Structure formats: structure tokens, C-alpha cells
PDB file of C-alpha atoms in Angstrom:
ATOM      1  CA  MET A  69      82.227  30.515  24.651  1.00  0.00           C
ATOM      2  CA  ASN A  70      85.304  31.543  22.588  1.00  0.00           C
ATOM      3  CA  THR A  71      84.038  33.633  19.831  1.00  0.00           C
ATOM      4  CA  LYS A  72      87.392  34.098  18.107  1.00  0.00           C
ATOM      5  CA  LEU A  73      87.666  30.272  17.869  1.00  0.00           C
ATOM      6  CA  GLU A  74      84.378  30.055  16.717  1.00  0.00           C
ATOM      7  CA  GLU A  75      84.682  32.437  13.909  1.00  0.00           C
ATOM      8  CA  MET A  76      88.117  30.580  13.116  1.00  0.00           C
ATOM      9  CA  LEU A  77      86.233  27.170  12.876  1.00  0.00           C
ATOM     10  CA  ARG A  78      83.409  28.887  10.723  1.00  0.00           C
ATOM     11  CA  GLU A  79      85.968  30.281   8.242  1.00  0.00           C
ATOM     12  CA  ALA A  80      88.136  27.055   8.156  1.00  0.00           C
ATOM     13  CA  GLY A  81      84.915  25.180   7.291  1.00  0.00           C
ATOM     14  CA  ALA A  82      83.993  27.776   4.579  1.00  0.00           C
ATOM     15  CA  LEU A  83      87.421  27.286   3.078  1.00  0.00           C
ATOM     16  CA  GLU A  84      86.904  23.475   2.870  1.00  0.00           C
ATOM     17  CA  VAL A  85      83.572  24.074   1.263  1.00  0.00           C
ATOM     18  CA  LEU A  86      85.223  26.149  -1.265  1.00  0.00           C
ATOM     19  CA  ALA A  87      87.819  23.300  -2.051  1.00  0.00           C
ATOM     20  CA  ALA A  88      84.958  20.930  -2.569  1.00  0.00           C
ATOM     21  CA  ASP A  89      83.144  23.427  -5.054  1.00  0.00           C
ATOM     22  CA  LEU A  90      86.501  23.689  -6.945  1.00  0.00           C
ATOM     23  CA  TYR A  91      86.798  20.139  -7.245  1.00  0.00           C
ATOM     24  CA  LEU A  92      83.294  19.838  -8.291  1.00  0.00           C
ATOM     25  CA  VAL A  93      83.893  22.319 -11.221  1.00  0.00           C
ATOM     26  CA  PHE A  94      86.817  20.154 -11.982  1.00  0.00           C
ATOM     27  CA  CYS A  95      84.449  17.013 -12.180  1.00  0.00           C
ATOM     28  CA  GLN A  96      82.027  18.992 -14.469  1.00  0.00           C
ATOM     29  CA  LYS A  97      84.823  19.995 -16.853  1.00  0.00           C
ATOM     30  CA  PHE A  98      87.096  17.024 -16.965  1.00  0.00           C
ATOM     31  CA  PRO A  99      84.805  13.860 -17.177  1.00  0.00           C
ATOM     32  CA  GLU A 100      87.684  11.790 -17.738  1.00  0.00           C
ATOM     33  CA  ASP A 101      89.057  12.566 -14.202  1.00  0.00           C
ATOM     34  CA  ARG A 102      85.568  12.840 -12.713  1.00  0.00           C
ATOM     35  CA  GLU A 103      86.184   9.779 -10.099  1.00  0.00           C
ATOM     36  CA  PHE A 104      89.391  11.218  -8.922  1.00  0.00           C
ATOM     37  CA  TRP A 105      88.036  14.842  -8.378  1.00  0.00           C
ATOM     38  CA  TRP A 106      84.836  13.279  -6.808  1.00  0.00           C
ATOM     39  CA  GLN A 107      86.835  11.587  -4.118  1.00  0.00           C
ATOM     40  CA  LEU A 108      88.534  14.819  -3.348  1.00  0.00           C
ATOM     41  CA  VAL A 109      85.029  16.752  -3.170  1.00  0.00           C
ATOM     42  CA  LEU A 110      83.811  14.185  -0.632  1.00  0.00           C
ATOM     43  CA  GLU A 111      86.903  14.397   1.333  1.00  0.00           C
ATOM     44  CA  GLU A 112      86.892  18.334   1.487  1.00  0.00           C
ATOM     45  CA  GLN A 113      83.041  18.275   2.528  1.00  0.00           C
ATOM     46  CA  ASN A 114      84.285  15.924   5.287  1.00  0.00           C
ATOM     47  CA  HIS A 115      86.760  18.398   6.387  1.00  0.00           C
ATOM     48  CA  ALA A 116      84.129  21.067   6.320  1.00  0.00           C
ATOM     49  CA  ALA A 117      81.901  18.819   8.472  1.00  0.00           C
ATOM     50  CA  LEU A 118      84.511  18.273  10.878  1.00  0.00           C
ATOM     51  CA  PHE A 119      84.845  21.949  11.467  1.00  0.00           C
ATOM     52  CA  GLU A 120      81.073  22.381  11.851  1.00  0.00           C
ATOM     53  CA  ALA A 121      80.965  19.522  14.452  1.00  0.00           C
ATOM     54  CA  ALA A 122      83.865  21.195  16.398  1.00  0.00           C
ATOM     55  CA  ARG A 123      82.010  24.484  16.352  1.00  0.00           C
ATOM     56  CA  GLU A 124      78.518  23.191  17.218  1.00  0.00           C
ATOM     57  CA  SER A 125      79.226  20.371  19.516  1.00  0.00           C
ATOM     58  CA  PHE A 126      82.839  20.651  21.183  1.00  0.00           C
ATOM     59  CA  LEU A 127      83.188  24.584  21.314  1.00  0.00           C
ATOM     60  CA  PRO A 128      80.203  25.038  23.633  1.00  0.00           C
ATOM     61  CA  VAL A 129      81.910  22.667  26.246  1.00  0.00           C
ATOM     62  CA  ASP A 130      85.366  24.155  25.417  1.00  0.00           C
ATOM     63  CA  LYS A 131      86.946  20.793  24.190  1.00  0.00           C
ATOM     64  CA  VAL A 132      88.085  21.880  20.677  1.00  0.00           C
ATOM     65  CA  PRO A 133      91.793  21.351  20.123  1.00  0.00           C
ATOM     66  CA  LEU A 134      93.147  24.622  19.814  1.00  0.00           C
ATOM     67  CA  ASP A 135      95.606  23.614  17.188  1.00  0.00           C
ATOM     68  CA  LEU A 136      92.895  22.413  14.797  1.00  0.00           C
ATOM     69  CA  VAL A 137      93.052  25.631  12.923  1.00  0.00           C
ATOM     70  CA  PRO A 138      95.596  28.210  12.259  1.00  0.00           C
ATOM     71  CA  GLN A 139      96.153  30.832  14.813  1.00  0.00           C
ATOM     72  CA  SER A 140      95.559  33.534  12.557  1.00  0.00           C
ATOM     73  CA  LEU A 141      92.015  34.382  11.496  1.00  0.00           C
ATOM     74  CA  GLU A 142      93.395  36.719   8.932  1.00  0.00           C
ATOM     75  CA  ILE A 143      95.204  33.946   7.064  1.00  0.00           C
ATOM     76  CA  LEU A 144      92.117  32.039   6.791  1.00  0.00           C
ATOM     77  CA  ARG A 145      89.950  34.816   5.479  1.00  0.00           C
ATOM     78  CA  GLU A 146      92.736  35.705   2.815  1.00  0.00           C
ATOM     79  CA  ALA A 147      92.666  32.036   1.853  1.00  0.00           C
ATOM     80  CA  THR A 148      88.947  31.839   1.633  1.00  0.00           C
ATOM     81  CA  GLY A 149      88.594  35.187  -0.205  1.00  0.00           C
ATOM     82  CA  HIS A 150      91.253  33.987  -2.784  1.00  0.00           C
ATOM     83  CA  LEU A 151      89.679  30.480  -3.020  1.00  0.00           C
ATOM     84  CA  ARG A 152      86.404  32.069  -3.712  1.00  0.00           C
ATOM     85  CA  THR A 153      87.761  34.285  -6.649  1.00  0.00           C
ATOM     86  CA  VAL A 154      89.394  30.996  -8.022  1.00  0.00           C
ATOM     87  CA  VAL A 155      86.093  29.062  -7.944  1.00  0.00           C
ATOM     88  CA  GLU A 156      84.553  31.871  -9.966  1.00  0.00           C
ATOM     89  CA  GLN A 157      87.234  32.108 -12.399  1.00  0.00           C
ATOM     90  CA  TRP A 158      87.148  28.442 -13.125  1.00  0.00           C
ATOM     91  CA  LYS A 159      83.322  28.495 -13.562  1.00  0.00           C
ATOM     92  CA  GLU A 160      83.718  31.246 -16.249  1.00  0.00           C
ATOM     93  CA  SER A 161      86.707  30.234 -18.136  1.00  0.00           C
ATOM     94  CA  ASP A 162      88.052  27.281 -20.238  1.00  0.00           C
ATOM     95  CA  TYR A 163      91.171  26.357 -18.495  1.00  0.00           C
ATOM     96  CA  THR A 164      93.095  23.195 -19.295  1.00  0.00           C
ATOM     97  CA  ARG A 165      93.261  19.854 -17.402  1.00  0.00           C
ATOM     98  CA  GLU A 166      96.968  20.707 -16.658  1.00  0.00           C
ATOM     99  CA  GLN A 167      95.978  23.945 -15.297  1.00  0.00           C
ATOM    100  CA  ALA A 168      93.180  22.352 -12.984  1.00  0.00           C
ATOM    101  CA  PHE A 169      96.047  19.938 -11.514  1.00  0.00           C
ATOM    102  CA  GLU A 170      98.280  22.958 -11.129  1.00  0.00           C
ATOM    103  CA  THR A 171      95.425  24.973  -9.316  1.00  0.00           C
ATOM    104  CA  ALA A 172      94.704  21.914  -7.043  1.00  0.00           C
ATOM    105  CA  LEU A 173      98.402  21.668  -6.104  1.00  0.00           C
ATOM    106  CA  THR A 174      98.547  25.310  -5.135  1.00  0.00           C
ATOM    107  CA  LEU A 175      95.443  25.006  -3.011  1.00  0.00           C
ATOM    108  CA  GLU A 176      96.638  21.777  -1.318  1.00  0.00           C
ATOM    109  CA  ARG A 177      99.968  23.525  -0.617  1.00  0.00           C
ATOM    110  CA  SER A 178      98.420  26.701   1.041  1.00  0.00           C
ATOM    111  CA  ALA A 179      99.096  27.640   4.478  1.00  0.00           C
ATOM    112  CA  ALA A 180      95.698  26.616   5.751  1.00  0.00           C
ATOM    113  CA  GLU A 181      95.761  23.136   4.269  1.00  0.00           C
ATOM    114  CA  LEU A 182      99.191  22.400   5.318  1.00  0.00           C
ATOM    115  CA  HIS A 183      98.098  23.348   8.861  1.00  0.00           C
ATOM    116  CA  LEU A 184      95.552  20.919   8.880  1.00  0.00           C
ATOM    117  CA  GLN A 185      97.839  18.229   7.493  1.00  0.00           C
ATOM    118  CA  GLU A 186     100.480  19.185  10.206  1.00  0.00           C
ATOM    119  CA  PHE A 187      97.650  18.904  12.911  1.00  0.00           C
ATOM    120  CA  ALA A 188      96.896  15.457  11.701  1.00  0.00           C
ATOM    121  CA  ARG A 189     100.365  14.293  12.016  1.00  0.00           C
ATOM    122  CA  LYS A 190     101.186  15.594  15.683  1.00  0.00           C
ATOM    123  CA  GLN A 191     101.262  13.116  18.328  1.00  0.00           C
ATOM    124  CA  PRO A 192      97.739  13.534  20.044  1.00  0.00           C
ATOM    125  CA  SER A 193      97.712  14.933  23.570  1.00  0.00           C
ATOM    126  CA  ASN A 194      94.241  13.764  24.461  1.00  0.00           C
ATOM    127  CA  LYS A 195      91.405  11.458  23.063  1.00  0.00           C
ATOM    128  CA  LEU A 196      89.489  14.059  21.563  1.00  0.00           C
ATOM    129  CA  GLN A 197      92.509  15.257  19.291  1.00  0.00           C
ATOM    130  CA  GLU A 198      93.033  11.696  18.487  1.00  0.00           C
ATOM    131  CA  VAL A 199      89.491  11.275  17.273  1.00  0.00           C
ATOM    132  CA  PHE A 200      89.847  14.492  15.185  1.00  0.00           C
ATOM    133  CA  GLN A 201      93.135  13.131  13.669  1.00  0.00           C
ATOM    134  CA  ARG A 202      91.489   9.908  12.623  1.00  0.00           C
ATOM    135  CA  LEU A 203      88.674  11.662  10.874  1.00  0.00           C
ATOM    136  CA  ILE A 204      91.284  13.758   8.904  1.00  0.00           C
ATOM    137  CA  ASP A 205      93.894  10.976   8.423  1.00  0.00           C
ATOM    138  CA  ASP A 206      92.308   9.211   5.386  1.00  0.00           C
ATOM    139  CA  ASP A 207      91.794  12.591   3.668  1.00  0.00           C
ATOM    140  CA  ARG A 208      95.231  14.126   4.035  1.00  0.00           C
ATOM    141  CA  ARG A 209      98.035  14.230   1.454  1.00  0.00           C
ATOM    142  CA  HIS A 210      95.901  15.309  -1.193  1.00  0.00           C
ATOM    143  CA  GLY A 211      98.706  17.069  -2.931  1.00  0.00           C
ATOM    144  CA  ASP A 212     100.789  13.882  -3.120  1.00  0.00           C
ATOM    145  CA  ARG A 213      97.941  12.118  -4.317  1.00  0.00           C
ATOM    146  CA  ILE A 214      97.028  14.744  -6.950  1.00  0.00           C
ATOM    147  CA  GLU A 215     100.540  14.324  -8.320  1.00  0.00           C
ATOM    148  CA  ALA A 216     100.538  10.883  -8.417  1.00  0.00           C
ATOM    149  CA  TYR A 217      97.239  10.632 -10.368  1.00  0.00           C
ATOM    150  CA  LEU A 218      98.569  13.136 -12.724  1.00  0.00           C
ATOM    151  CA  SER A 219     101.824  11.209 -13.471  1.00  0.00           C
ATOM    152  CA  ARG A 220      99.673   7.875 -14.017  1.00  0.00           C
ATOM    153  CA  THR A 221      97.283   9.671 -16.436  1.00  0.00           C
ATOM    154  CA  GLU A 222      99.659  11.953 -18.213  1.00  0.00           C
ATOM    155  CA  THR A 223      99.573  11.206 -21.955  1.00  0.00           C
ATOM    156  CA  GLY A 224     102.781  13.179 -22.693  1.00  0.00           C
ATOM    157  CA  PRO A 225     103.210  16.297 -24.410  1.00  0.00           C
TER     158      PRO A 225
END
């Protein structure tokens, strides 16, 4: 079994769990936007489950699409470490609603998240890649959805 790919899938899943944790904090701090953030929590948890399924079910039979995760474990580790810090800061501080949206947009435009979106847009080279893309498809473009939601709900300066 490819231990480097296993570690990358584990780290990618951890990153998605942390994204869900951050959005859960936003649910708690901004009840007026709870439904919106909750939808993102569920989608990030689905991404984490996708990586876990890839690691547990498809890696042992060497069927994981190699481009499902970024090719750099270091990029994933840095992103995970940074996001862990961000989540802890949010739990302990009183940031504004606008800062929550800025934080979410920064997260969704990070290298690791953009890689997942890029994977979802590629022409599938096999049936398994197509299945993974379908699982991701409904959940992609979080950044665009965050911007659209914010513009619909802004009350002005």
C-alpha cells in the first residue's frame, strides 16, 4: 500500500474536518446565518468522509485517483496547522460577522481547497474518478456561494 498517499488522504480529511469545525463555530456565533453555515458544515464533513472512504476502501486495492489530493504533503500539513490555529482563535475571540465571511473566503481559496475544486472540474479518466467527482460536485464553489450569500444578506454600512 502507498503509505505516502495514505498519509496525504488522512491529512486532507483532517483539513476538511477542521473546515467543518470552523463553520460550526460560525453557526454558534452568528445564529442569523446558522442555516447557511450549517450547510457548509455538512458539505465539509462529506468531503472528509470522501477522503476517509478513499483511504479505507480504495487505497488498499490501489484505486485512489492520484490527483484527488495535492501532490505536496507539506502543503496539506501547513494548511491543517494553520486552520487548527484559526479555529481555536475563533472559539476564544469575538470577531464580527464580516470577519467570519472573510475567514471563510480565505479558507475556500486556499491551495488545498482549490485543488479539490480543480479535481472536480477535470474530465474524468475512469469511472472511479467520475464517482468521486459526483460526490464533490454539489459541494464545490463554496467561495462563490459565500460571496453570494453575503451580498444577499448585507444590511449596509
